[in-house]
Coordinates of C-alpha atoms and ligand atoms in Angstrom, one line a residue:
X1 CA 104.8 120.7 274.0
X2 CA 105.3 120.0 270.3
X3 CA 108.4 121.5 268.5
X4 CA 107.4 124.3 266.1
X5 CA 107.6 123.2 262.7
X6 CA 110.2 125.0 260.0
X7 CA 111.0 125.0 256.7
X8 CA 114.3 125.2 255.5
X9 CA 113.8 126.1 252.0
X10 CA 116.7 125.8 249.7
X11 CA 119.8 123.4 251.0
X12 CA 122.0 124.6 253.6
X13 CA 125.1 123.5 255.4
X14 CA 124.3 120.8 257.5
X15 CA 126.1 121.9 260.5
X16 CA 122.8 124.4 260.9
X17 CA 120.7 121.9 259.9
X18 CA 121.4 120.1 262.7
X19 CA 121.3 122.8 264.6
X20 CA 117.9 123.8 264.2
X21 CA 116.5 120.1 264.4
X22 CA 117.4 120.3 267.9
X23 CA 114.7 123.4 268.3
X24 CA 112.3 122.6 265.5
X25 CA 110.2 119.8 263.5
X26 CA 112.1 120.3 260.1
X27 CA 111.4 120.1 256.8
X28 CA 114.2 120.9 254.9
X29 CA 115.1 120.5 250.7
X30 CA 118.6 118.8 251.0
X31 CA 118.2 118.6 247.0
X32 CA 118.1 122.8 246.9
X33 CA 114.9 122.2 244.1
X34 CA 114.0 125.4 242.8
X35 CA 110.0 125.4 243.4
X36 CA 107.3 127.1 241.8
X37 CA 105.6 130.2 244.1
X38 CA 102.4 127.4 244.2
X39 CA 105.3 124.4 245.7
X40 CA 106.5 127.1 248.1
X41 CA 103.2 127.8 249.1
X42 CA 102.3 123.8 249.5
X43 CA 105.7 123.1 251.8
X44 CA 104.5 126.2 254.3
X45 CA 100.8 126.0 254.3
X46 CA 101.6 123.9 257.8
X47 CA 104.8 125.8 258.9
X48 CA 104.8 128.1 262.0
X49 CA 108.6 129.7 260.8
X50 CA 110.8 129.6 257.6
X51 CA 114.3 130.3 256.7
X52 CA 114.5 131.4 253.1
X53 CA 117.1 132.9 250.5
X54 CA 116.5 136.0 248.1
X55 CA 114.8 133.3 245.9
X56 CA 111.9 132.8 247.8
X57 CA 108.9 135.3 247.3
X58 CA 107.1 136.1 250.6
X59 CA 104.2 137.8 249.4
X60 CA 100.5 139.1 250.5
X61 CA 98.7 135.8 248.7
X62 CA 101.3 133.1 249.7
X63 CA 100.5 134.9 253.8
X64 CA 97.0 134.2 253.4
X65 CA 97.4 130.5 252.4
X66 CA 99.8 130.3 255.6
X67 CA 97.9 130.6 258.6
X68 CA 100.2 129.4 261.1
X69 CA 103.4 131.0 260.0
X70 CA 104.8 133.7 262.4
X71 CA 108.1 134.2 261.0
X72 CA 110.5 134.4 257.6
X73 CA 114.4 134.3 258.8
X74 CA 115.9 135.5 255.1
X75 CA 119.4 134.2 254.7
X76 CA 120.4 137.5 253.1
X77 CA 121.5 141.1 253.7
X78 CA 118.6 142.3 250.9
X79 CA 115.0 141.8 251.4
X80 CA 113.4 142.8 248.0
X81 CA 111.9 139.2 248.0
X82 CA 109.7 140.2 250.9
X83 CA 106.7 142.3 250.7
X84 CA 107.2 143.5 254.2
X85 CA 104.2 145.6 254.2
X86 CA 101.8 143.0 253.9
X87 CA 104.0 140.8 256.4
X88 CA 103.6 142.9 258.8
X89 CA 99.7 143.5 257.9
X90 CA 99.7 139.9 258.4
X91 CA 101.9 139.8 261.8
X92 CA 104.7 137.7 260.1
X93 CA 108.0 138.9 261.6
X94 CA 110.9 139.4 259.2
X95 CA 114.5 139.4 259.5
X96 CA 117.5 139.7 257.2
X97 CA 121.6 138.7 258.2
X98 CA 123.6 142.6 258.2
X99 CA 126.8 142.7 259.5
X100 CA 128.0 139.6 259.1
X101 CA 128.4 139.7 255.3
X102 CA 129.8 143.9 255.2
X103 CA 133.4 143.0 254.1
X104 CA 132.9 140.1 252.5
X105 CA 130.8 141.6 250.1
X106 CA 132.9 144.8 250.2
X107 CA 136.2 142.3 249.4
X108 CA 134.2 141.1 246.2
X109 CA 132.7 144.7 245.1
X110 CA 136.3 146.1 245.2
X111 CA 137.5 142.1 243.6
X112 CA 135.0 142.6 240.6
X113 CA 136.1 146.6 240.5
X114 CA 139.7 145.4 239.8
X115 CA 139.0 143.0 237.2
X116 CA 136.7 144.4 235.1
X117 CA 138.9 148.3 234.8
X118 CA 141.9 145.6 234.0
X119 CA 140.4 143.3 232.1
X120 CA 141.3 140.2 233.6
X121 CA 138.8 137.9 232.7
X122 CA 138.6 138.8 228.8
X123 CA 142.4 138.3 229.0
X124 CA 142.2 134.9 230.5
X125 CA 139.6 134.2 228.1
X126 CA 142.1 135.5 224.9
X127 CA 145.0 133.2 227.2
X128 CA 142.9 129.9 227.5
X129 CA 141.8 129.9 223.8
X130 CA 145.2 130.2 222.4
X131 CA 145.5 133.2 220.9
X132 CA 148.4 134.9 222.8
X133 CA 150.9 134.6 220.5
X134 CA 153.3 137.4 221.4
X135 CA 153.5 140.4 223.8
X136 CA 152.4 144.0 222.7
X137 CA 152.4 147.3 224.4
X138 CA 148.7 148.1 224.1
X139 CA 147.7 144.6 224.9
X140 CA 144.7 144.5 227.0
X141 CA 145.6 147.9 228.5
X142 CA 142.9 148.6 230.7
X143 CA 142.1 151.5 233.2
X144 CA 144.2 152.7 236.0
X145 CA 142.5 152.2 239.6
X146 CA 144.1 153.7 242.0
X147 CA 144.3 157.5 242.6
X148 CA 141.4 157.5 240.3
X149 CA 137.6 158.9 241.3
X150 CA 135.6 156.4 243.1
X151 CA 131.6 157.2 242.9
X152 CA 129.8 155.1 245.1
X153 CA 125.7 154.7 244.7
X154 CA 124.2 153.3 247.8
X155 CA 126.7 154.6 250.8
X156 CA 125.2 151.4 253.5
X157 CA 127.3 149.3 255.4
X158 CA 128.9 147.5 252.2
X159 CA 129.3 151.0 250.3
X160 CA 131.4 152.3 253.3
X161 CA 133.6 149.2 253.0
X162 CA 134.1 149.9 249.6
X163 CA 135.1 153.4 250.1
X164 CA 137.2 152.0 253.2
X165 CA 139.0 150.3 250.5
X166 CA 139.1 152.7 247.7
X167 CA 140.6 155.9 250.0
X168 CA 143.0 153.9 252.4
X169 CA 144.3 151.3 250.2
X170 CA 143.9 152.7 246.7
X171 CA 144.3 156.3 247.4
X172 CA 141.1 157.0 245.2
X173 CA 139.4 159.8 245.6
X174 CA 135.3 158.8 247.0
X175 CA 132.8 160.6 246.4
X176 CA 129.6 159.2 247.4
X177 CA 125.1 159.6 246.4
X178 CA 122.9 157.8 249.2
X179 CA 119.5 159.0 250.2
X180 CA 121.0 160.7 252.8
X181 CA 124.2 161.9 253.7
X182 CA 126.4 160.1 256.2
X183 CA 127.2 161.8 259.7
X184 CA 130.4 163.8 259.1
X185 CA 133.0 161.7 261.4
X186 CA 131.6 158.9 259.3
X187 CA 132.1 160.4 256.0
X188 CA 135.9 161.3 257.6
X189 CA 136.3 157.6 258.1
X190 CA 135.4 156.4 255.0
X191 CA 137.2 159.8 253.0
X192 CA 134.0 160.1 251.1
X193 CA 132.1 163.3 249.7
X194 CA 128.4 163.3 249.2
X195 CA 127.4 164.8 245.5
X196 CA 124.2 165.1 243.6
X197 CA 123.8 161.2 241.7
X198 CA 124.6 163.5 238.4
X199 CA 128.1 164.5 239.5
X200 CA 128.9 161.3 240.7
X201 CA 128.0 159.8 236.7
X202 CA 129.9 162.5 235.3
X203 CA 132.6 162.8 237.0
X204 CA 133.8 159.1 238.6
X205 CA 136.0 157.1 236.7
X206 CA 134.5 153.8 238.7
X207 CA 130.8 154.0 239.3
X208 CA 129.9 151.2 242.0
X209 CA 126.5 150.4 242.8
X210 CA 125.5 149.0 246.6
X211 CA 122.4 150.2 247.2
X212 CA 119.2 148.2 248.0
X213 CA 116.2 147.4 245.4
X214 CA 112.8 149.0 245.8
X215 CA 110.5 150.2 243.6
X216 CA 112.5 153.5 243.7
X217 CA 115.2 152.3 242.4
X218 CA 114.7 150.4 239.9
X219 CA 116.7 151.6 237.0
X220 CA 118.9 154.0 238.5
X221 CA 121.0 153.4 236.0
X222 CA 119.6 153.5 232.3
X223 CA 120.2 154.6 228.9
X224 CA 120.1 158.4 230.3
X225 CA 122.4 157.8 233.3
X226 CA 125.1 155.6 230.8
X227 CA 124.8 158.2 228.7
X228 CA 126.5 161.0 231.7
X229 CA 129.0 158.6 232.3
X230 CA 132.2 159.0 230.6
X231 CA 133.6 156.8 228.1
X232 CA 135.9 155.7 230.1
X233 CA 134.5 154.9 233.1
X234 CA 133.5 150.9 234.4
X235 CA 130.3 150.4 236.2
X236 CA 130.1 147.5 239.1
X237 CA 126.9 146.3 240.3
X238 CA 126.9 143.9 243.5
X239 CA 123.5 145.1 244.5
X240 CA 120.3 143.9 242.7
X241 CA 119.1 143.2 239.4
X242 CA 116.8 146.0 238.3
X243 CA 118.7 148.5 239.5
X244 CA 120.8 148.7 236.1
X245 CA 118.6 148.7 232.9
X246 CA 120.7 145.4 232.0
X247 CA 119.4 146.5 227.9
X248 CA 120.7 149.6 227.8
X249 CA 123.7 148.5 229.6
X250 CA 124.3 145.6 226.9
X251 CA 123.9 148.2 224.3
X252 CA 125.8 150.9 225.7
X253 CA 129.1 148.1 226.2
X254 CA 128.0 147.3 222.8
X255 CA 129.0 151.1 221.5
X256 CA 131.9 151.6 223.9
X257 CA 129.9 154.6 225.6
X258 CA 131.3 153.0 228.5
X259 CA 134.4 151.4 229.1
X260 CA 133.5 148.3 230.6
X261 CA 131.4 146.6 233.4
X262 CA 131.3 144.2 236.2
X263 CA 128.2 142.5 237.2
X264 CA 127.1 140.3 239.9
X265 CA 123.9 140.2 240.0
X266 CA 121.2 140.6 236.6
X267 CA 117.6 141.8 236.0
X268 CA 115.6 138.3 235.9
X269 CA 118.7 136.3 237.4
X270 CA 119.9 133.8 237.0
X271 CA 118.8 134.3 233.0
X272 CA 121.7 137.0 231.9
X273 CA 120.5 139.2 229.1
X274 CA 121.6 137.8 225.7
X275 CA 123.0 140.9 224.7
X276 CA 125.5 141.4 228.0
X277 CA 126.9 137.6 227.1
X278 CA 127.8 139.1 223.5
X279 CA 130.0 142.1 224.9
X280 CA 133.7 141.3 225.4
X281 CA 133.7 144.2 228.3
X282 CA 131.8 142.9 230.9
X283 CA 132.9 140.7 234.0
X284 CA 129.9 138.3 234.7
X285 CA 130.0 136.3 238.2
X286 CA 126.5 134.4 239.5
X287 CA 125.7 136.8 242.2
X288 CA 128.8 135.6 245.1
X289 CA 129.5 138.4 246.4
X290 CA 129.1 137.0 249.7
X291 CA 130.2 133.5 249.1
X292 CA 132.9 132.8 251.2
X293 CA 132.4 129.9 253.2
X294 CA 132.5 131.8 256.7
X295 CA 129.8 134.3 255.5
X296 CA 127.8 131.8 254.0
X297 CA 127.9 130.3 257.2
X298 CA 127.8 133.5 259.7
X299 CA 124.5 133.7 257.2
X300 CA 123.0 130.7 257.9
X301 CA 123.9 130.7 261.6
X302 CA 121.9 134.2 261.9
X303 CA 119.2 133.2 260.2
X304 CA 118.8 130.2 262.5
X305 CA 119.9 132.0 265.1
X306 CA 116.8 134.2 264.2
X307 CA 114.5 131.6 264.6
X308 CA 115.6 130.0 267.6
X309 CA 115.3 133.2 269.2
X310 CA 111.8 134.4 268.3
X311 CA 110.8 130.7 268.9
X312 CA 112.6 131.4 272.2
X313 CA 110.6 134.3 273.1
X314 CA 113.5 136.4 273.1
X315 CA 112.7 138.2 270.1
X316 CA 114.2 138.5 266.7
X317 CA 118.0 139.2 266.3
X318 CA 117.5 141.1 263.6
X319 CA 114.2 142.2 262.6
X320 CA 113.4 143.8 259.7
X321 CA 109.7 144.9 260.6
X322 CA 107.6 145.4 263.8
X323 CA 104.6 143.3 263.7
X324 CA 102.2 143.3 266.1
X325 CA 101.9 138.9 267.0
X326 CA 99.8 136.8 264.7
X327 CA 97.4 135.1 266.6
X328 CA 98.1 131.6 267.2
X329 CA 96.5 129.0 264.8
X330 CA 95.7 125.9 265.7
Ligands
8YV401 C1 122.8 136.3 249.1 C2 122.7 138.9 248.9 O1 123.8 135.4 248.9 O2 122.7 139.2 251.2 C3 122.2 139.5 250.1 O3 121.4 140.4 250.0 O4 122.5 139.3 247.8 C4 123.6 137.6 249.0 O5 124.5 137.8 250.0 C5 121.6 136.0 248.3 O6 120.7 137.0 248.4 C6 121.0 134.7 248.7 O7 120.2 134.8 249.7

């Protein structure tokens, strides 16, 4: 019986490549090109399983075009590049890589915390251009961090790291707004106190942001939420573009109506706003959260480990929908 036939879509470490050539008929992009949603749709017309990254849009046109394709294995935590709806409409199983990333990405959200409430990269920027001449007492005198309020938006696995980290190692006090509230021995393990979203803004001197893009939240933060915030508070966001109003953000650095920000991850990535590259008070890093190289890898093993299963008739590791089987084309 013939192999399935994949397609890897953006470069990956080889180690997995291999891996999955010894289960599959690959057809991989060892250059990583970035293609159009029409080349995507050319490579997969053919393809019975993929293995994509958030860059990859899996939508309701580009599952019509692909007949044979029974599954998507996203190399990612966050699915927002799916339409899962019409995937499972279509009987295209989805699945996503939890777990394996949570403190990772928790490491960086608290990383990206730290820097941006002390200022370290616009200090290292001030260092590298020559301009320290001398030492003052105000210089680059940031925000203080630990015993300070926490607020965390988005209380999944990665938010409870975060508060892990905050409450245990910082002493900070979390309070936390998800849409719903964590099961109280949970909330005890993470020290965290569920409060309306408006508290949180008002009262938090670090507003983190981990939750997952959807239509319903896109733009939880915007002019009027930067606008409860205090003055001197820092927002991070490790979760998705379009969740902060990246605009009104730029302005609102721009006025000082908050202190500072850290960002990961930008509305229409990987263009960055014009106006957030003109702030000094904003910590910019090209979405890697996650990029150590054991995640990247634990990732990539997951996702192939995804497919080898399904393929396997073992089922999905970890599925992201239900679909009832796409008939087999031939
Ligand atoms: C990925 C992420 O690196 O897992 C996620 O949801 O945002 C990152 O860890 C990125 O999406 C590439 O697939």
């Amino acid at each position: 019986m013939s192999k399935p036939r994949i397609l890897i879509a953006r470069a990956v470490f080889p180690e997995v490549l291999q891996r999955l050539a010894q289960h599959f008929e690959v057809q991989a992009n060892p250059q990583d090109e970035i293609w159009t949603p029409q080349q995507l749709l050319a490579h997969l017309a053919d393809k019975d399983g993929a293995l994509t990254t958030g860059s990859e849009r899996i939508d309701r046109s580009l599952l019509a075009a692909c007949p044979r394709l029974r599954i998507v294995a996203n190399m990612a935590v966050g699915y927002n590049n799916f339409d899962v709806d019409a995937m499972t409409g279509a009987g295209v199983q989805g699945t996503n890589t939890p777990d394996v990333l949570t403190e990772t990405t928790a490491d960086f959200g608290f990383a990206l915390l730290m820097a941006t409430a002390r200022r370290v990269t616009e200090s290292e920027h001030f260092l590298r251009a020559g301009r320290w001449s001398k030492w003052s007492y105000d210089m680059f005198a940031g925000a203080e961090v630990h015993g300070t309020r926490l607020g965390i938006i988005g209380m999944g696995r990665i938010g409870q790291g975060i508060a892990r980290r905050g409450a245990h190692g910082f002493g900070m006090e979390v309070v936390y707004h998800n849409r719903s509230r964590l099961a109280p021995a949970l909330e005890a393990e993470c020290k965290a106190r569920y409060v309306s979203k408006e508290e949180l803004l008002r009262t938090a001197d670090h507003v983190v942001l981990v939750l997952p893009y959807t239509a319903a939240s896109h733009h939880t933060i915007g002019a009027a939420e930067l606008a409860q915030m205090k003055p001197t508070a820092t927002l991070v966001n490790i979760a998705r573009g379009g969740i902060v109003d990246d605009a009104a953000l730029a302005q609102a650095l721009r006025e000082r109506r908050i202190a500072a920000a850290g960002l990961d991850v930008f509305e229409g990535e990987p263009q960055v706003h014009p106006g957030l590259l003109e702030v000094p008070n904003v910590v910019l890093t090209p979405h890697i959260a996650s990029a150590t190289v054991g995640t990247r890898l634990a990732m990539a093993n997951l996702a192939a480990d995804n497919l080898i299963a399904f393929f396997g008739g073992r089922g999905p590791l970890t599925p992201i929908n239900a679909p009832a089987a796409r008939p087999v084309a031939s």
